[in-house]
mmCIF file of C-alpha atoms in Angstrom:
data_model
loop_
_atom_site.group_PDB
_atom_site.id
_atom_site.type_symbol
_atom_site.label_atom_id
_atom_site.label_comp_id
_atom_site.label_asym_id
_atom_site.label_seq_id
_atom_site.Cartn_x
_atom_site.Cartn_y
_atom_site.Cartn_z
ATOM 1 C CA ALA A 1 -15.930 -63.578 112.914
ATOM 2 C CA GLN A 2 -13.970 -65.881 110.689
ATOM 3 C CA LYS A 3 -10.234 -66.322 110.892
ATOM 4 C CA VAL A 4 -7.699 -68.605 109.298
ATOM 5 C CA THR A 5 -4.176 -68.942 110.623
ATOM 6 C CA GLN A 6 -1.254 -70.429 108.764
ATOM 7 C CA ALA A 7 1.593 -70.156 111.204
ATOM 8 C CA GLN A 8 4.230 -71.366 108.772
ATOM 9 C CA THR A 9 5.299 -68.474 106.581
ATOM 10 C CA GLU A 10 7.962 -70.298 104.609
ATOM 11 C CA ILE A 11 8.998 -73.930 104.404
ATOM 12 C CA SER A 12 11.875 -75.482 102.488
ATOM 13 C CA VAL A 13 12.203 -79.194 101.933
ATOM 14 C CA VAL A 14 14.407 -81.376 99.825
ATOM 15 C CA GLU A 15 12.755 -83.183 96.971
ATOM 16 C CA LYS A 16 11.049 -86.456 97.923
ATOM 17 C CA GLU A 17 10.583 -85.397 101.522
ATOM 18 C CA ASP A 18 7.101 -85.251 102.990
ATOM 19 C CA VAL A 19 5.820 -81.890 104.166
ATOM 20 C CA THR A 20 2.768 -80.821 106.164
ATOM 21 C CA LEU A 21 1.247 -77.383 105.930
ATOM 22 C CA ASP A 22 -0.729 -76.347 108.973
ATOM 23 C CA CYS A 23 -4.044 -74.522 109.000
ATOM 24 C CA VAL A 24 -6.051 -73.519 112.052
ATOM 25 C CA TYR A 25 -9.384 -71.796 111.737
ATOM 26 C CA GLU A 26 -11.860 -69.950 113.910
ATOM 27 C CA THR A 27 -15.559 -69.659 113.277
ATOM 28 C CA ARG A 28 -18.777 -69.558 115.223
ATOM 29 C CA ASP A 29 -20.686 -71.072 112.348
ATOM 30 C CA THR A 30 -21.641 -74.710 112.480
ATOM 31 C CA THR A 31 -21.917 -74.798 108.707
ATOM 32 C CA TYR A 32 -18.767 -73.809 106.895
ATOM 33 C CA TYR A 33 -16.398 -74.907 104.158
ATOM 34 C CA LEU A 34 -12.637 -75.185 104.234
ATOM 35 C CA PHE A 35 -10.387 -74.951 101.217
ATOM 36 C CA TRP A 36 -6.825 -75.269 100.112
ATOM 37 C CA TYR A 37 -5.520 -73.371 97.112
ATOM 38 C CA LYS A 38 -2.128 -73.426 95.431
ATOM 39 C CA GLN A 39 -0.741 -70.206 93.984
ATOM 40 C CA PRO A 40 2.252 -70.725 91.684
ATOM 41 C CA PRO A 41 4.407 -67.775 90.609
ATOM 42 C CA SER A 42 1.980 -67.028 87.774
ATOM 43 C CA GLY A 43 -0.491 -65.929 90.424
ATOM 44 C CA GLU A 44 -3.479 -67.976 89.373
ATOM 45 C CA LEU A 45 -5.175 -69.758 92.240
ATOM 46 C CA VAL A 46 -5.396 -73.492 91.738
ATOM 47 C CA PHE A 47 -8.188 -75.198 93.627
ATOM 48 C CA LEU A 48 -7.048 -78.253 95.573
ATOM 49 C CA ILE A 49 -9.851 -79.267 97.891
ATOM 50 C CA ARG A 50 -13.087 -78.209 99.527
ATOM 51 C CA ARG A 51 -14.354 -79.813 102.699
ATOM 52 C CA ASN A 52 -17.604 -79.045 104.488
ATOM 53 C CA SER A 53 -17.877 -78.881 108.242
ATOM 54 C CA PHE A 54 -19.963 -82.010 108.483
ATOM 55 C CA ASP A 55 -17.496 -84.225 106.714
ATOM 56 C CA GLU A 56 -14.491 -85.034 108.859
ATOM 57 C CA GLN A 57 -13.260 -87.815 106.691
ATOM 58 C CA ASN A 58 -9.680 -87.400 105.709
ATOM 59 C CA GLU A 59 -8.987 -87.334 102.013
ATOM 60 C CA ILE A 60 -6.170 -88.519 99.836
ATOM 61 C CA SER A 61 -5.603 -87.497 96.249
ATOM 62 C CA GLY A 62 -2.411 -88.852 94.799
ATOM 63 C CA ARG A 63 0.473 -87.351 96.750
ATOM 64 C CA TYR A 64 -1.849 -84.955 98.557
ATOM 65 C CA SER A 65 -3.731 -85.687 101.734
ATOM 66 C CA TRP A 66 -5.785 -83.617 104.108
ATOM 67 C CA ASN A 67 -6.468 -84.088 107.801
ATOM 68 C CA PHE A 68 -9.583 -82.322 109.059
ATOM 69 C CA GLN A 69 -10.030 -82.287 112.839
ATOM 70 C CA LYS A 70 -12.889 -80.245 114.216
ATOM 71 C CA SER A 71 -11.749 -80.910 117.783
ATOM 72 C CA THR A 72 -8.649 -78.825 117.164
ATOM 73 C CA SER A 73 -10.119 -76.631 114.403
ATOM 74 C CA SER A 74 -7.393 -77.713 112.058
ATOM 75 C CA PHE A 75 -7.287 -78.640 108.398
ATOM 76 C CA ASN A 76 -3.741 -79.671 107.639
ATOM 77 C CA PHE A 77 -2.366 -80.492 104.216
ATOM 78 C CA THR A 78 0.372 -83.041 103.587
ATOM 79 C CA ILE A 79 2.370 -83.491 100.408
ATOM 80 C CA THR A 80 4.077 -86.852 100.195
ATOM 81 C CA ALA A 81 7.293 -87.288 98.233
ATOM 82 C CA SER A 82 7.465 -83.616 97.354
ATOM 83 C CA GLN A 83 8.516 -82.484 93.901
ATOM 84 C CA VAL A 84 10.000 -79.254 92.589
ATOM 85 C CA VAL A 85 6.676 -78.499 90.869
ATOM 86 C CA ASP A 86 5.063 -78.350 94.278
ATOM 87 C CA SER A 87 6.934 -75.112 94.974
ATOM 88 C CA ALA A 88 4.279 -72.437 95.399
ATOM 89 C CA VAL A 89 2.351 -70.479 97.982
ATOM 90 C CA TYR A 90 -0.457 -72.474 99.552
ATOM 91 C CA PHE A 91 -3.501 -70.809 101.037
ATOM 92 C CA CYS A 92 -6.001 -72.255 103.437
ATOM 93 C CA ALA A 93 -9.403 -70.548 103.352
ATOM 94 C CA LEU A 94 -12.827 -70.663 104.935
ATOM 95 C CA ILE A 95 -16.317 -69.559 104.071
ATOM 96 C CA GLY A 96 -19.051 -69.650 106.676
ATOM 97 C CA ARG A 97 -22.827 -69.446 106.667
ATOM 98 C CA SER A 98 -22.970 -66.184 108.602
ATOM 99 C CA THR A 99 -20.747 -64.377 106.102
ATOM 100 C CA GLY A 100 -22.116 -65.847 102.910
ATOM 101 C CA ASN A 101 -19.733 -66.668 100.104
ATOM 102 C CA GLN A 102 -16.929 -64.404 101.300
ATOM 103 C CA PHE A 103 -13.597 -66.188 101.454
ATOM 104 C CA TYR A 104 -11.357 -65.709 104.468
ATOM 105 C CA PHE A 105 -7.833 -66.596 103.491
ATOM 106 C CA GLY A 106 -4.914 -67.436 105.687
ATOM 107 C CA THR A 107 -1.668 -65.582 105.131
ATOM 108 C CA GLY A 108 -0.279 -68.401 103.054
ATOM 109 C CA THR A 109 2.680 -70.728 103.346
ATOM 110 C CA SER A 110 5.444 -70.434 100.792
ATOM 111 C CA LEU A 111 6.798 -73.885 100.007
ATOM 112 C CA THR A 112 10.127 -74.332 98.287
ATOM 113 C CA VAL A 113 11.133 -77.801 97.189
ATOM 114 C CA ILE A 114 14.846 -78.029 96.604
ATOM 115 C CA PRO A 115 16.014 -80.479 93.953
ATOM 116 C CA GLY B 1 -15.532 -76.965 84.532
ATOM 117 C CA ALA B 2 -16.533 -73.361 84.982
ATOM 118 C CA VAL B 3 -14.015 -70.785 83.869
ATOM 119 C CA VAL B 4 -13.554 -67.197 84.890
ATOM 120 C CA SER B 5 -11.403 -64.901 82.798
ATOM 121 C CA GLN B 6 -9.853 -61.553 83.535
ATOM 122 C CA HIS B 7 -8.664 -58.910 81.143
ATOM 123 C CA PRO B 8 -6.079 -57.574 80.976
ATOM 124 C CA SER B 9 -3.721 -60.001 82.655
ATOM 125 C CA ARG B 10 -1.163 -57.273 83.138
ATOM 126 C CA VAL B 11 -1.333 -53.505 82.869
ATOM 127 C CA ILE B 12 1.120 -50.696 83.378
ATOM 128 C CA CYS B 13 -0.201 -47.166 83.580
ATOM 129 C CA LYS B 14 0.870 -43.698 84.546
ATOM 130 C CA SER B 15 -0.110 -42.172 87.839
ATOM 131 C CA GLY B 16 -3.406 -40.314 87.587
ATOM 132 C CA THR B 17 -4.953 -42.448 84.884
ATOM 133 C CA SER B 18 -7.878 -44.818 85.297
ATOM 134 C CA VAL B 19 -7.684 -48.524 84.637
ATOM 135 C CA LYS B 20 -10.554 -50.905 83.974
ATOM 136 C CA ILE B 21 -10.287 -54.599 84.740
ATOM 137 C CA GLU B 22 -12.878 -57.031 83.410
ATOM 138 C CA CYS B 23 -13.996 -60.253 85.014
ATOM 139 C CA ARG B 24 -16.074 -62.647 82.928
ATOM 140 C CA SER B 25 -17.706 -65.938 83.702
ATOM 141 C CA LEU B 26 -17.327 -67.860 80.475
ATOM 142 C CA ASP B 27 -19.756 -70.736 80.753
ATOM 143 C CA PHE B 28 -22.099 -69.905 83.582
ATOM 144 C CA GLN B 29 -24.167 -67.037 84.884
ATOM 145 C CA ALA B 30 -22.624 -65.542 87.982
ATOM 146 C CA THR B 31 -25.103 -63.883 90.286
ATOM 147 C CA THR B 32 -22.314 -62.802 92.580
ATOM 148 C CA MET B 33 -18.756 -61.761 91.854
ATOM 149 C CA PHE B 34 -16.056 -60.836 94.306
ATOM 150 C CA TRP B 35 -12.992 -58.660 93.921
ATOM 151 C CA TYR B 36 -9.840 -59.372 95.896
ATOM 152 C CA ARG B 37 -6.561 -57.560 96.169
ATOM 153 C CA GLN B 38 -3.222 -59.151 96.910
ATOM 154 C CA PHE B 39 -0.050 -57.258 97.727
ATOM 155 C CA PRO B 40 3.285 -59.014 97.151
ATOM 156 C CA LYS B 41 3.843 -61.880 99.548
ATOM 157 C CA GLN B 42 0.577 -61.231 101.299
ATOM 158 C CA SER B 43 -2.800 -62.872 101.422
ATOM 159 C CA LEU B 44 -5.885 -62.070 99.385
ATOM 160 C CA MET B 45 -8.117 -59.443 100.907
ATOM 161 C CA LEU B 46 -11.704 -59.016 99.847
ATOM 162 C CA MET B 47 -12.410 -55.574 98.438
ATOM 163 C CA ALA B 48 -16.052 -55.815 97.479
ATOM 164 C CA THR B 49 -18.950 -58.087 96.695
ATOM 165 C CA SER B 50 -20.865 -57.441 93.521
ATOM 166 C CA ASN B 51 -24.351 -58.700 92.711
ATOM 167 C CA GLU B 52 -25.758 -58.360 89.236
ATOM 168 C CA GLY B 53 -27.909 -55.285 88.842
ATOM 169 C CA SER B 54 -27.224 -53.791 92.250
ATOM 170 C CA LYS B 55 -24.583 -51.684 93.904
ATOM 171 C CA ALA B 56 -21.478 -53.370 95.150
ATOM 172 C CA THR B 57 -20.869 -53.860 98.828
ATOM 173 C CA TYR B 58 -17.446 -52.631 99.832
ATOM 174 C CA GLU B 59 -15.332 -53.866 102.698
ATOM 175 C CA GLN B 60 -14.302 -51.493 105.399
ATOM 176 C CA GLY B 61 -11.401 -49.336 104.343
ATOM 177 C CA VAL B 62 -11.976 -49.729 100.608
ATOM 178 C CA GLU B 63 -12.811 -46.454 98.889
ATOM 179 C CA LYS B 64 -15.842 -46.997 96.704
ATOM 180 C CA ASP B 65 -15.191 -43.820 94.737
ATOM 181 C CA LYS B 66 -11.711 -44.987 93.887
ATOM 182 C CA PHE B 67 -12.546 -48.593 93.082
ATOM 183 C CA LEU B 68 -15.669 -48.477 90.943
ATOM 184 C CA ILE B 69 -17.390 -51.798 90.456
ATOM 185 C CA ASN B 70 -20.036 -52.449 87.856
ATOM 186 C CA HIS B 71 -21.830 -55.767 87.545
ATOM 187 C CA ALA B 72 -24.050 -54.984 84.590
ATOM 188 C CA SER B 73 -24.710 -58.517 83.443
ATOM 189 C CA LEU B 74 -24.646 -62.039 84.800
ATOM 190 C CA THR B 75 -21.370 -62.736 83.053
ATOM 191 C CA LEU B 76 -19.414 -59.526 83.474
ATOM 192 C CA SER B 77 -18.152 -57.426 86.348
ATOM 193 C CA THR B 78 -15.696 -54.579 85.970
ATOM 194 C CA LEU B 79 -13.379 -52.948 88.459
ATOM 195 C CA THR B 80 -12.155 -49.464 87.584
ATOM 196 C CA VAL B 81 -9.270 -48.032 89.532
ATOM 197 C CA THR B 82 -9.755 -44.305 89.180
ATOM 198 C CA SER B 83 -6.863 -41.867 89.314
ATOM 199 C CA ALA B 84 -4.458 -44.679 90.009
ATOM 200 C CA HIS B 85 -1.389 -44.068 92.135
ATOM 201 C CA PRO B 86 1.692 -46.210 92.749
ATOM 202 C CA GLU B 87 0.222 -47.513 95.996
ATOM 203 C CA ASP B 88 -2.611 -49.056 93.969
ATOM 204 C CA SER B 89 -0.104 -51.362 92.304
ATOM 205 C CA SER B 90 -1.226 -54.829 93.227
ATOM 206 C CA PHE B 91 -2.577 -58.145 92.001
ATOM 207 C CA TYR B 92 -6.345 -58.019 91.559
ATOM 208 C CA ILE B 93 -8.303 -61.272 91.478
ATOM 209 C CA CYS B 94 -11.994 -61.754 90.861
ATOM 210 C CA SER B 95 -14.144 -64.738 91.661
ATOM 211 C CA ALA B 96 -17.617 -65.718 90.592
ATOM 212 C CA THR B 97 -20.333 -67.958 91.935
ATOM 213 C CA LEU B 98 -23.631 -69.155 90.569
ATOM 214 C CA GLY B 99 -25.619 -68.349 93.643
ATOM 215 C CA PRO B 100 -25.663 -67.320 97.292
ATOM 216 C CA SER B 101 -25.653 -70.808 98.712
ATOM 217 C CA LEU B 102 -22.502 -71.879 100.473
ATOM 218 C CA GLN B 103 -22.667 -75.059 98.488
ATOM 219 C CA GLU B 104 -22.123 -73.192 95.249
ATOM 220 C CA THR B 105 -18.568 -73.435 94.068
ATOM 221 C CA GLN B 106 -16.648 -70.224 93.651
ATOM 222 C CA TYR B 107 -14.351 -69.899 90.673
ATOM 223 C CA PHE B 108 -11.354 -67.613 90.653
ATOM 224 C CA GLY B 109 -10.025 -65.684 87.703
ATOM 225 C CA PRO B 110 -6.339 -65.752 86.792
ATOM 226 C CA GLY B 111 -5.717 -62.283 88.195
ATOM 227 C CA THR B 112 -4.586 -58.916 86.835
ATOM 228 C CA ARG B 113 -1.256 -57.378 87.760
ATOM 229 C CA LEU B 114 -1.470 -53.611 87.922
ATOM 230 C CA LEU B 115 1.652 -51.478 88.039
ATOM 231 C CA VAL B 116 1.220 -47.760 88.409
ATOM 232 C CA LEU B 117 4.289 -45.695 87.590
#
């Protein structure tokens, strides 16, 4: 079975602060992909990153960075110098070989950046 | 990049009517499309998996007679909510992928907000 846990339901930070969104996953598959999506109030899912299970390299894209650690089954997402436009719900998700292309989403973390 | 569209983006209907939502892959042929449902402040839950030319596979607890899915072509899948009731009000999102491989990217549509009065 696949499971994604985002323990943080809501986070509020003041603009320019750094914030880390946690994601812990469970899977018996050795081949799987992890994702982060942003969902602004409009509802449309915005793709942020995809990482396969064989690539544990951390990634940085502008103010965004991701820390993938298989040892702790975590795929955390950090926003540096947060901005008001970062306010949204962020979903961590997983797809695994045994369940095909079906996405398993976490419950989401609602981030509010206060100006 | 690949684009998936949904129509309508928003629909309001009376209880008891049926509503059809379209999901189109605009610049690629999608062998598989997925339909998700999202209640306010909740996560996305998979409703069904649809492969072109075959019957959809529904997740446990999803009524196939209420949520009719048709994937008649490689670029179009439709979800029809039959005899809609207020509890069917939700945000419906489709996604599409070129093939069954995990390596194939999945593209999400912008979603359809359904409000049943």
